[in-house]
Structures are given as structure tokens and as C-alpha cells.
XYZ file of C-alpha atoms in Angstrom:
630
model
C -65.620 29.997 -37.330
C -63.822 26.832 -36.081
C -63.648 26.213 -32.365
C -60.450 25.006 -30.749
C -60.021 21.992 -28.542
C -56.956 20.266 -27.139
C -56.432 16.566 -26.512
C -53.667 14.334 -25.220
C -52.730 13.664 -28.861
C -52.851 17.153 -30.318
C -54.678 20.451 -30.742
C -57.460 20.736 -33.322
C -59.903 23.199 -34.801
C -63.391 21.729 -35.114
C -66.289 22.844 -37.283
C -69.796 22.435 -35.889
C -72.983 22.078 -37.888
C -76.405 21.379 -36.370
C -74.777 20.647 -32.990
C -72.510 17.986 -34.450
C -68.793 17.993 -35.256
C -68.611 18.186 -39.049
C -64.841 18.569 -39.565
C -61.613 18.308 -37.586
C -58.352 19.971 -38.642
C -54.974 19.915 -36.854
C -53.049 23.122 -36.290
C -50.877 24.158 -39.220
C -47.892 24.626 -36.888
C -47.839 20.908 -35.982
C -45.200 19.209 -38.198
C -46.572 15.696 -37.658
C -50.226 15.864 -36.498
C -51.909 12.724 -35.236
C -54.855 11.287 -37.188
C -56.375 10.345 -33.833
C -58.105 13.708 -34.015
C -60.718 12.121 -36.263
C -62.092 10.390 -33.165
C -63.605 13.762 -32.246
C -66.065 13.452 -35.123
C -68.356 10.984 -33.391
C -66.996 10.417 -29.882
C -69.112 12.967 -28.029
C -72.408 11.715 -29.472
C -71.493 8.062 -29.587
C -74.248 5.548 -28.726
C -72.178 4.394 -25.741
C -72.469 7.749 -23.923
C -73.849 7.435 -20.393
C -77.086 9.394 -20.779
C -78.293 9.594 -17.167
C -77.146 8.570 -13.671
C -77.432 4.814 -13.257
C -77.216 2.393 -10.348
C -76.539 -1.331 -10.549
C -79.772 -3.147 -9.829
C -78.358 -5.638 -7.310
C -76.490 -2.970 -5.378
C -79.632 -0.814 -5.220
C -81.679 -3.736 -3.898
C -79.036 -4.540 -1.277
C -78.973 -0.892 -0.274
C -82.753 -0.795 0.108
C -82.517 -3.858 2.336
C -79.857 -2.157 4.448
C -77.044 -4.545 3.552
C -74.420 -3.136 1.179
C -71.955 -6.060 1.312
C -68.850 -7.080 -0.554
C -70.496 -10.309 -1.732
C -72.928 -8.334 -3.882
C -69.956 -7.068 -5.844
C -69.480 -10.320 -7.709
C -72.281 -9.329 -10.062
C -70.507 -6.145 -11.130
C -70.213 -6.175 -14.877
C -73.114 -8.628 -15.296
C -76.180 -6.999 -13.775
C -78.347 -4.363 -15.473
C -78.467 -0.743 -14.330
C -81.417 1.330 -13.212
C -81.487 4.987 -14.277
C -82.234 7.407 -11.431
C -82.558 11.217 -11.124
C -79.436 13.224 -10.284
C -80.700 14.088 -6.812
C -81.126 10.425 -5.952
C -77.793 9.396 -7.435
C -75.957 12.189 -5.615
C -77.641 11.294 -2.332
C -76.750 7.601 -2.732
C -73.116 8.415 -3.468
C -72.764 10.999 -0.685
C -74.409 8.864 1.957
C -72.299 5.847 1.021
C -69.113 7.891 1.241
C -70.183 9.151 4.667
C -71.045 5.618 5.834
C -67.718 4.151 4.777
C -65.734 6.968 6.391
C -67.738 6.623 9.599
C -67.508 2.829 9.803
C -64.101 2.093 8.287
C -62.076 5.314 8.055
C -60.734 7.266 5.117
C -58.035 4.757 4.147
C -60.852 2.423 3.168
C -61.688 4.716 0.229
C -59.561 4.207 -2.871
C -59.359 7.433 -4.910
C -58.713 5.963 -8.327
C -57.781 8.032 -11.349
C -55.197 7.785 -14.068
C -55.163 11.358 -15.261
C -55.631 10.858 -19.026
C -59.282 11.927 -19.111
C -58.707 15.472 -20.389
C -55.867 17.725 -21.489
C -57.528 20.571 -19.591
C -55.934 21.829 -16.389
C -59.168 22.608 -14.550
C -61.469 19.825 -15.740
C -58.769 17.331 -14.855
C -60.637 14.417 -13.351
C -57.830 13.334 -11.043
C -57.428 16.822 -9.581
C -61.170 17.238 -9.060
C -61.517 13.808 -7.425
C -58.540 14.186 -5.121
C -59.499 17.732 -4.084
C -62.933 16.428 -3.101
C -61.641 13.363 -1.240
C -58.926 15.351 0.539
C -61.584 17.696 1.915
C -63.562 14.633 3.005
C -60.609 13.494 5.108
C -58.432 11.798 2.518
C -58.225 8.386 0.921
C -55.820 5.740 -0.272
C -54.000 7.053 -3.317
C -51.337 5.591 -5.611
C -47.633 5.963 -6.284
C -45.976 5.933 -9.708
C -47.510 5.047 -13.062
C -48.145 1.897 -15.054
C -45.807 3.188 -17.765
C -42.709 3.839 -15.655
C -43.180 2.436 -12.137
C -40.082 0.221 -12.028
C -37.982 3.020 -13.513
C -39.265 5.501 -10.951
C -38.127 3.209 -8.145
C -34.763 1.936 -9.439
C -33.269 4.963 -11.207
C -33.021 7.271 -8.149
C -30.799 4.636 -6.566
C -28.724 4.240 -9.727
C -28.423 7.607 -11.497
C -31.217 10.207 -11.043
C -34.820 10.856 -10.150
C -37.246 10.086 -12.936
C -38.693 13.607 -13.222
C -35.156 14.970 -13.615
C -34.400 12.609 -16.486
C -37.736 13.302 -18.203
C -37.037 17.000 -18.605
C -33.229 17.041 -18.881
C -32.214 14.018 -20.969
C -30.926 14.761 -24.457
C -33.112 16.345 -27.111
C -33.185 15.035 -30.656
C -31.242 18.122 -31.690
C -28.500 17.320 -29.193
C -28.402 13.705 -30.367
C -27.985 14.921 -33.955
C -25.109 17.147 -32.839
C -23.275 14.736 -30.557
C -23.984 11.130 -31.461
C -22.910 8.856 -34.285
C -24.945 5.844 -33.195
C -28.318 5.453 -31.494
C -29.130 2.011 -30.092
C -32.704 1.582 -28.917
C -33.731 -1.400 -26.825
C -37.468 -1.958 -27.311
C -37.710 0.126 -30.464
C -38.944 3.647 -31.119
C -42.444 3.235 -32.564
C -43.793 6.543 -33.820
C -47.350 5.400 -33.079
C -46.688 5.928 -29.366
C -45.277 9.412 -29.879
C -48.685 10.673 -30.996
C -49.714 11.192 -27.369
C -48.286 13.240 -24.511
C -49.632 13.571 -21.003
C -51.316 16.936 -20.546
C -51.501 17.695 -24.255
C -49.104 18.366 -27.117
C -48.999 21.106 -29.743
C -46.087 20.169 -32.006
C -45.148 16.528 -32.508
C -41.329 16.590 -32.709
C -40.358 12.915 -32.586
C -40.566 12.170 -36.310
C -38.843 15.424 -37.376
C -36.219 14.831 -34.679
C -35.459 11.329 -35.916
C -35.218 12.558 -39.503
C -32.855 15.365 -38.527
C -30.600 12.951 -36.636
C -30.494 10.569 -39.592
C -29.776 13.458 -41.957
C -26.852 14.439 -39.724
C -25.365 10.986 -40.243
C -26.501 9.285 -37.044
C -26.965 5.532 -37.556
C -29.658 3.577 -35.744
C -29.778 0.046 -34.344
C -33.136 -1.147 -33.021
C -33.477 -4.188 -30.786
C -37.074 -5.353 -30.677
C -39.224 -8.409 -31.361
C -41.201 -6.286 -33.848
C -39.688 -5.007 -37.094
C -42.015 -2.007 -37.365
C -40.987 -0.661 -33.957
C -38.977 1.795 -36.027
C -39.989 3.557 -39.279
C -38.653 2.066 -42.527
C -37.237 5.384 -43.707
C -34.786 5.443 -40.785
C -32.864 2.579 -42.413
C -32.057 1.151 -38.996
C -30.467 -2.210 -38.447
C -33.012 -4.411 -36.714
C -31.958 -7.149 -34.296
C -34.931 -9.382 -33.512
C -34.864 -10.285 -29.831
C -37.086 -12.599 -27.829
C -39.400 -10.553 -25.602
C -38.200 -10.066 -22.052
C -34.566 -11.041 -22.630
C -32.911 -7.629 -23.109
C -30.912 -7.925 -19.883
C -29.145 -11.056 -21.131
C -28.127 -9.147 -24.266
C -26.953 -6.123 -22.241
C -24.860 -8.333 -19.975
C -23.228 -9.988 -22.985
C -22.439 -6.581 -24.468
C -20.843 -5.640 -21.150
C -18.904 -8.922 -21.176
C -17.404 -8.120 -24.587
C -16.414 -4.643 -23.397
C -14.604 -6.227 -20.442
C -13.141 -9.181 -22.346
C -11.732 -6.949 -25.111
C -10.868 -4.113 -22.696
C -13.058 -1.628 -24.582
C -14.430 0.041 -21.435
C -13.455 3.309 -19.760
C -12.054 2.130 -16.430
C -10.936 5.619 -15.467
C -14.476 6.970 -15.814
C -15.816 4.020 -13.821
C -13.303 4.755 -11.042
C -14.163 8.456 -10.817
C -17.893 8.493 -11.626
C -19.347 5.183 -10.421
C -19.277 2.804 -7.481
C -19.386 -0.948 -7.419
C -17.995 -2.039 -10.769
C -15.499 -4.237 -8.955
C -18.496 -6.122 -7.478
C -20.206 -6.404 -10.883
C -17.271 -7.524 -13.028
C -16.881 -10.929 -11.311
C -20.566 -11.590 -12.039
C -20.013 -10.772 -15.713
C -17.025 -13.086 -15.930
C -18.844 -15.864 -14.078
C -16.467 -15.847 -11.121
C -19.269 -15.250 -8.635
C -21.944 -17.602 -10.001
C -20.122 -19.928 -12.407
C -21.873 -18.533 -15.498
C -19.859 -16.251 -17.789
C -22.224 -13.809 -19.527
C -20.705 -14.452 -22.934
C -22.341 -13.710 -26.296
C -22.920 -17.443 -26.735
C -24.683 -17.630 -23.362
C -26.865 -14.620 -24.202
C -27.610 -15.840 -27.724
C -29.223 -19.004 -26.371
C -31.534 -16.826 -24.280
C -32.303 -13.838 -26.487
C -32.122 -15.380 -29.951
C -29.620 -12.880 -31.389
C -26.550 -14.463 -32.980
C -23.376 -14.339 -30.891
C -21.438 -12.681 -33.723
C -24.056 -9.906 -33.892
C -23.676 -9.328 -30.167
C -19.898 -8.979 -30.570
C -20.409 -6.617 -33.531
C -22.801 -4.434 -31.542
C -20.485 -4.232 -28.518
C -17.653 -3.050 -30.749
C -19.954 -0.485 -32.371
C -20.974 0.839 -28.956
C -17.356 1.291 -27.945
C -16.123 2.590 -31.291
C -18.650 5.350 -31.917
C -20.157 8.301 -30.085
C -23.141 6.400 -28.746
C -26.555 7.183 -27.313
C -28.616 4.315 -25.905
C -32.370 4.342 -25.312
C -34.677 1.894 -23.588
C -38.397 1.821 -24.241
C -40.725 2.078 -21.285
C -42.013 -1.389 -22.158
C -38.786 -3.012 -20.953
C -39.394 -2.054 -17.335
C -43.104 -2.854 -17.570
C -42.381 -6.550 -17.084
C -41.241 -9.118 -14.542
C -37.944 -7.899 -12.996
C -38.488 -4.663 -14.907
C -35.880 -2.732 -12.908
C -33.045 -4.855 -14.319
C -32.905 -3.639 -17.969
C -32.811 0.013 -16.879
C -30.095 -0.668 -14.327
C -28.112 -2.719 -16.847
C -28.382 -0.016 -19.519
C -27.101 2.687 -17.147
C -24.228 0.349 -16.277
C -23.418 -0.088 -19.978
C -23.422 3.690 -20.427
C -21.055 4.104 -17.478
C -18.721 1.462 -18.908
C -18.594 3.378 -22.205
C -17.747 6.557 -20.272
C -19.927 8.895 -22.341
C -22.435 10.070 -19.743
C -22.625 13.857 -19.568
C -21.482 14.499 -23.135
C -23.772 16.156 -25.679
C -26.241 13.729 -27.229
C -24.465 10.685 -25.802
C -24.931 8.332 -22.884
C -28.360 7.039 -22.006
C -32.032 8.012 -22.070
C -35.416 6.421 -21.669
C -38.736 6.504 -23.486
C -37.800 8.087 -26.827
C -40.988 7.766 -28.922
C -42.884 6.535 -25.841
C -44.542 9.946 -25.493
C -44.489 12.942 -27.762
C -42.548 15.218 -25.417
C -39.556 12.875 -24.885
C -36.603 14.304 -26.792
C -38.321 17.608 -27.527
C -36.510 20.890 -26.955
C -39.557 22.900 -25.879
C -39.316 25.229 -22.927
C -40.544 23.718 -19.679
C -42.805 25.840 -17.477
C -44.777 24.836 -14.385
C -48.247 26.177 -15.208
C -50.526 26.515 -12.198
C -52.818 23.558 -11.678
C -56.144 23.118 -9.935
C -55.199 22.848 -6.232
C -55.842 19.413 -4.752
C -54.662 20.161 -1.243
C -53.078 17.577 1.035
C -54.248 14.006 1.511
C -54.825 13.814 5.294
C -54.224 10.056 5.366
C -50.782 10.524 3.769
C -51.185 7.005 2.425
C -50.670 5.527 -1.026
C -49.980 2.154 -2.649
C -48.188 1.240 -5.904
C -50.569 1.888 -8.790
C -49.969 -1.367 -10.661
C -50.605 -3.470 -7.523
C -54.184 -2.423 -6.876
C -55.502 -5.966 -7.412
C -53.055 -7.286 -4.804
C -54.129 -4.547 -2.383
C -57.839 -5.271 -2.853
C -57.282 -8.998 -2.345
C -55.235 -8.800 0.851
C -56.520 -6.311 3.428
C -54.148 -6.163 6.376
C -51.327 -8.003 4.585
C -47.790 -6.583 4.314
C -46.798 -5.021 1.000
C -43.115 -4.517 0.161
C -42.506 -1.319 -1.785
C -39.418 0.804 -2.392
C -37.540 -0.448 0.648
C -40.523 -0.110 2.971
C -43.248 -2.425 4.189
C -46.772 -1.042 3.794
C -49.960 -2.570 5.116
C -52.717 -3.198 2.604
C -55.770 -1.173 3.622
C -59.254 -2.668 3.787
C -60.734 -0.950 0.736
C -64.531 -0.710 1.098
C -65.254 1.931 -1.547
C -63.624 2.777 -4.869
C -64.271 6.184 -6.380
C -62.896 6.322 -9.915
C -62.841 9.367 -12.167
C -60.588 9.628 -15.203
C -59.047 6.710 -17.045
C -60.015 3.060 -17.159
C -58.150 0.428 -15.087
C -59.664 -2.350 -17.189
C -57.719 -0.940 -20.118
C -54.247 -0.680 -18.638
C -54.012 -3.190 -15.786
C -51.724 -6.169 -16.355
C -54.013 -9.058 -15.332
C -57.632 -8.236 -16.086
C -59.128 -11.480 -14.782
C -57.394 -10.989 -11.449
C -58.463 -7.330 -11.356
C -62.079 -8.266 -12.059
C -62.128 -10.727 -9.150
C -60.453 -8.215 -6.796
C -62.764 -5.422 -7.981
C -65.700 -7.404 -6.626
C -64.500 -7.169 -3.024
C -65.336 -3.565 -1.999
C -68.841 -2.676 -0.874
C -69.290 0.061 -3.447
C -67.746 1.370 -6.656
C -68.642 4.906 -7.824
C -67.515 6.082 -11.255
C -67.692 9.410 -13.116
C -67.568 8.486 -16.795
C -68.810 9.809 -20.165
C -69.090 6.376 -21.827
C -70.085 2.840 -20.906
C -66.482 1.700 -20.647
C -65.505 -1.416 -18.677
C -64.875 0.630 -15.521
C -68.411 2.056 -15.786
C -69.899 -1.393 -16.389
C -68.066 -2.671 -13.302
C -69.422 0.092 -11.058
C -72.414 0.375 -8.724
C -73.127 4.078 -9.209
C -72.330 5.641 -12.590
C -72.448 9.427 -12.824
C -72.431 10.713 -16.430
C -69.556 13.141 -17.014
C -69.082 15.668 -19.772
C -66.311 15.479 -22.366
C -63.852 18.327 -23.091
C -65.910 19.413 -26.110
C -68.835 20.242 -23.798
C -67.022 22.670 -21.469
C -64.352 25.365 -21.287
C -60.794 24.776 -20.118
C -57.134 25.629 -20.596
C -54.600 23.206 -22.057
C -51.118 24.102 -20.818
C -48.740 21.183 -20.258
C -45.496 21.620 -18.383
C -43.840 19.705 -21.265
C -45.284 21.947 -23.990
C -44.445 25.556 -24.870
C -48.000 26.551 -25.818
C -51.205 27.272 -23.913
C -54.604 26.927 -25.568
C -58.082 28.130 -24.688
C -60.347 25.082 -25.011
C -63.800 26.171 -26.125
C -67.117 24.408 -25.602
C -68.010 23.250 -29.107
C -71.149 21.233 -28.370
C -74.050 21.406 -25.928
C -73.946 19.063 -22.951
C -75.173 15.636 -24.004
C -77.979 13.945 -22.080
C -77.909 14.667 -18.356
C -74.118 14.801 -18.115
C -72.344 17.126 -15.679
C -68.701 18.100 -15.388
C -66.654 16.474 -12.636
C -66.597 19.876 -10.927
C -70.409 19.998 -10.914
C -70.643 16.391 -9.733
C -68.330 17.009 -6.792
C -70.078 20.284 -5.991
C -73.330 18.326 -5.623
C -71.670 15.723 -3.382
C -69.833 18.408 -1.397
C -73.111 20.225 -0.806
C -74.607 17.113 0.789
C -71.493 16.528 2.887
C -71.098 20.131 4.087
C -67.985 20.785 1.998
C -69.294 22.968 -0.824
C -67.750 26.272 0.249
C -64.327 24.682 0.623
C -64.541 22.636 -2.567
C -65.780 25.337 -4.938
C -64.127 28.253 -3.118
C -67.125 30.240 -4.327
C -65.817 30.234 -7.910
C -67.441 29.258 -11.178
C -65.387 27.210 -13.677
C -64.560 30.365 -15.670
C -63.437 32.085 -12.472
C -61.221 29.095 -11.670
C -59.646 29.357 -15.124
C -58.911 33.027 -14.537
C -57.446 32.206 -11.107
C -55.176 29.509 -12.562
C -53.994 31.862 -15.318
C -53.243 34.621 -12.834
C -51.289 32.251 -10.599
C -49.340 31.163 -13.691
C -48.635 34.829 -14.449
C -47.023 35.185 -11.013
C -44.744 32.239 -11.769
C -43.913 33.695 -15.188
C -42.890 36.967 -13.576
C -40.496 35.043 -11.329
C -38.933 33.527 -14.454
C -38.560 36.890 -16.138
C -41.378 37.030 -18.670
C -44.935 38.303 -18.735
C -48.127 36.471 -19.634
C -50.925 38.386 -21.351
C -54.021 39.094 -19.296
C -56.548 36.297 -19.060
C -59.024 38.226 -21.193
C -56.475 38.761 -23.962
C -55.422 35.109 -23.844
C -59.012 33.907 -23.943
C -59.802 36.098 -26.927
C -56.684 35.095 -28.886
C -56.956 31.437 -27.877
C -53.237 30.632 -28.066
C -50.083 31.677 -26.267
C -46.508 30.539 -26.876
C -43.848 30.759 -24.195
C -40.824 32.901 -25.081
C -37.709 31.029 -26.121
C -35.279 30.025 -23.430
C -31.873 28.487 -23.914
C -31.785 24.857 -22.835
C -29.649 24.190 -19.769
C -26.256 22.587 -20.177
C -26.190 18.985 -21.321
C -27.691 16.657 -18.755
C -24.977 15.450 -16.318
C -22.329 17.738 -17.885
C -21.522 19.478 -14.583
C -21.345 16.136 -12.789
C -19.059 14.743 -15.476
C -16.717 17.729 -15.133
C -16.599 17.579 -11.322
C -18.510 14.743 -9.616
C -17.491 15.936 -6.158
C -18.803 19.464 -6.651
C -21.923 18.367 -8.559
C -22.868 14.929 -7.205
C -25.782 12.901 -8.443
C -28.760 12.421 -6.136
C -27.822 8.763 -5.565
C -26.579 7.793 -2.085
C -22.954 7.955 -3.250
C -23.347 10.882 -5.631
C -22.157 8.621 -8.442
C -23.659 6.021 -10.752
C -24.331 3.020 -8.543
C -23.520 -0.201 -10.361
C -23.586 -1.939 -6.983
C -26.137 -0.537 -4.538
C -25.466 -0.933 -0.838
C -29.013 0.280 -0.138
C -30.533 -2.514 -2.234
C -28.118 -5.032 -0.724
C -29.410 -4.058 2.724
C -32.978 -4.829 1.631
C -31.934 -8.464 1.094
C -34.523 -9.159 -1.617
C -34.358 -12.584 -3.253
C -35.676 -11.121 -6.508
C -33.441 -8.038 -6.735
C -29.693 -8.503 -6.205
C -27.539 -5.435 -5.512
C -26.241 -5.119 -9.086
C -27.795 -5.690 -12.512
C -28.428 -9.355 -13.167
C -30.235 -11.770 -15.436
C -33.252 -13.031 -13.513
C -35.434 -15.591 -15.229
C -38.904 -14.111 -15.830
C -41.912 -16.171 -14.838
C -42.558 -16.910 -18.514
C -40.674 -16.370 -21.770
C -40.048 -18.021 -25.095
C -37.105 -20.387 -24.996
C -37.314 -21.097 -21.282
C -37.212 -24.640 -20.032
C -40.698 -26.079 -19.954
C -42.052 -23.784 -22.665
C -44.291 -25.904 -24.924
C -43.147 -26.346 -28.523
C -44.774 -23.817 -30.826
C -45.620 -21.427 -27.989
C -46.282 -17.828 -28.939
C -45.518 -14.645 -27.024
C -48.128 -11.929 -27.440
C -46.560 -8.454 -27.699
């Protein structure tokens, strides 16, 4: 009988023969399953599995000589490793954690994790790591994500908190009902919609796009890459130079103003600051009118196409999307701010399937109409240090202990990081400047990593503790963005000397006198039952009943009951902005932000603006024939 497992890219039934995965099949209820499931065939028993605990040779020698120093870190990634027994590896890791806390304090430990290691809610590396470190006295953690950090900081000041938009912005069904035109800045590549944080059961992006097209919705895609939208969508593609979307958005806004195609009444009742922004558009405040001709020279799209698009935006029921990639760049807050401003000028915010949204096709759950439910998670507790730094600025933090760090209107102080403990994810995969990260990564005394494979983060560690994969343990997949829960079964025996993150931290906790608090006296199966029962209490509060844990575990799958989606996002605010204000300082869309003006940042004016990125095609000084890697 097939065994079920869940991943960040789908749920699959796997056949096992002679302790190897022999076949992988997606669930029949998934309308667009991801072929990434085939990676399960050989991933668990891949030659790059970490077989046994290993310690970097140079670090071990320095330790034996009583001098664990930052200078020894410059050989991380180059030196060979020495395999050691689990008892020795656990003792080395525990004693080094204790030493760093004693000599430098808990802020000097960086608890690194990026959460994508498993779709399981118990064997979730980030939760296990942070629970352990919180019991140890805390650590330096991170804010935001690489994917949406600029959005998470700018949008609360402009329109709404990011988590609100993620779950409430229009579904594909609502777009099909309410829109005539979808304009996507940065494209909508289906390849990205294969994955969803926490797991995904039914991939709805492709069916949603098809349904919208079948309903007569037209698509315009603005991207440097033609295949950032499927051919069958028959979208009009405008090829833009990377990093110049704000110039295009400003020119579109200019046409709306110049031809008086904007909704000034809506701007007066539902926004603040347009009177400060309009002079900038016209060039009255800086001497540069943001005309289609001006934008064309920057973005590479013909001026007549810019005029055509502006008229289309104003003449049709329009929904605009921006890919996450736009804000993952220099001055990344500007395109999101400019797009919200465009939507406010069109006056369609709060109407079904119209207005603005972000990240359609960036993850599988964006635009889905599944019921949202806050399943119970493994409790991490509170970080006693209460301290965190922006996730994408870890290299800067490592390089500059004691230096000021501007973030979100505050000034932080970079901690003196002496130990990195990483479990889940791989910073050498997603960081923006890998050479800089590698140099900064050499500074701490010690790097400890829980990892199944010899990935770059394992190769750049001092102590590597082999971790199991989801196919070697039991868990529950139940994402707050998905309407299914799945029992994840152990399909294969544990490979080599690997241990789960829970077992690894139990061993460390035992040496540090924290075992009773960390494990709470429960086995992994007992933790799963506890999490399910806590979820059942939440379900009861929402008016439905979960099956017992034993019934769920035997059946292996549970679907949440249907629930009517709430009213269209921003509909109540549109109807009465005074009674239902936004969470911005003014309660309205902030085209001009007094809060940002008060920060007096040279690189972020108080309204959307074109700010020259540090590099782009077409900029002065760009060598002839230069290429831009996307």
C-alpha cells in the first residue's frame, strides 16, 4: 500500500520496495500537480547525505588547543571534516553554546532558519531550533523574509499589513467575476506557483488563470522574460528593462493626470497626499515631468505603448499585480508604493476582483479560495532577548558588530555574533551577495548546522549534525493557507546515523539541563496528538469539529468544511472609510507618508519616486553590450 508524504510543492503517495522509493504519484484531487515530486525518488538516499556527525578539522584542532577564534573561520568551506560519534558531537555543540552564552550573552547567538525544511508542523526545523534557543535564554532572530521584506515594511504605511493582504486579496474566482483586465508587473510564471510555504494540496493558480481567461479577462504582462506567463493565456507582453518598473508606473500615472482619466473624488475621500505627489509627476517639484517619453528612455517600452496601457487601465475594470521580485531589489519599496498609488488613482480599490494585489503565481496559495484556519503549531515560546535583525541583512550584521542599523524607522545595534546555529534552509542558496556572505560567515567563532545533505551551509559549518528527512519520520502537514490536513508517514528507515531535529535538541537540552522543558515529557507521536487536540479546540471555537486524532491518523486526510469567503477585501473601507479605516496612520491609502517624511531618509522620499538603482541596463556608465542576469 502506498505511503503518504507532504512537501512544500505538493502531497504524494510513494511506493517502497527494498527500502527504496520505487514510485511517486500525486494525489488525484490536485488539478495541476508539480513534477517536483520526482525528487523524492532518490533524494533521501542521495550520495550527498550527511552520514554521521562531522566536525571541521581546523575548528576541532583549535578547540583542542583551547582557542576557538574567529580567525579560524576563514577556512570554512575549504577544510576537510572529521567524523565523530554522536556523544562527542553533542558535547562539543552543547559546551560551545554554554561558553558563548557565558562569555558573550545570548544576543551573540544567531538562530538561523528559513523554515522551508519540511511541510510538517512538528518536525519544523525553525520551530525546533527556536524552542531550544529560547529555553537557553534566547538569541538574535530575524524579521521578515527574503521574498517580501520590502513589502512587509512599506505596505503597512501605505495600505495594509502584509499578512492581511496575503489572506484577503482577491481570489482568481473573484478576478474572473469582477475584472476585465489583469496587468501584471513582473509576470506570473507558473513555475513559481508549484510551491507554497507549509505545503499545498491543490494547485489552483493554473486553473484560476484559465477560468479568468475563459470569462473574458484580458492579460497584459510586463516583464523582461517572455515566458513569465504561459503561452495559452494569450497575454500581451511588454518587454521591460529589469528594475525600471517604477519609471513605467509613474508614466502611467502621468497619462492618467494629463488626460484627466483619474478618480479625483476617490482620491479625496480614500487617500491622503495626492496633492503632494501630483507636482512630482508633472515635474513641478523636481523639473522632470514623468512623461511616457521620459519613462521610455529608462524602461525600454515605447511611449505609445505606455499611453495605450494607461488608457486601458482607466477604461476597463482593472486588477493590477506585482511580482515579489520587484520589491526584492534596490529601492524595492518603490514599485509596491507606486502600484498602490496607481490603483488609488483608478478608484477601483475595494471592488470585486479589481484594484491591486501582490505575488500572484509567486506561491501556490496566492489567489486561492481555500478556507484559512490557524492550525496549532509546535510551541516555540518567547525569545527572552526580544531581539531580531532584518533577514536579508545578515552579512551586514556579521560584518559590523556594534554598528547602528537603520530598520523600519528605528535604529538597531548590530550584535557581536559569536555563534551561528542554523537548522532548516540554506542561506547560501537565497542570499543576495554570496561572496560577501561567505566573508562575513567566517567571522563568528562557531557555526553549528543540522542538515540532511552536504549543502553549502553544511560545508561552511564547524559542527554538522545529520538530520532526518520527512520520509524518515512521522508528522502532520496542515498549512494555514490550505484546506487539507495530511498524516505524513515514515516511508523509509533512518539513513546512516541521522536524527530528527527534535532528537538532536533533546540531546543538547539534556547536557544543558533543559530536557524536561524542551521535550515536555512527550514523544514525537504524543506531540502530534497534542497539536491535533489543540487544533480541535480552535475548530470548536470556529463552529466545526475535527475527528479524533486516532481517526485522522488512520484515514490520513482531513478536509476543512466549506466556509463562505469574507466580503471583498477593502469593500467595507470603500463603502465607509471613516467607520472602517485602514490600519495606516491616516486610515486611508497614503500616497504621501508623513511618517516616512519624518524619518528623513535620503534613499526613501515620502511619496513614490523613481530612484536610480545602483546598477541597471541603460544607465549612464553602463558598458556597451552589458547583460543583466535575471
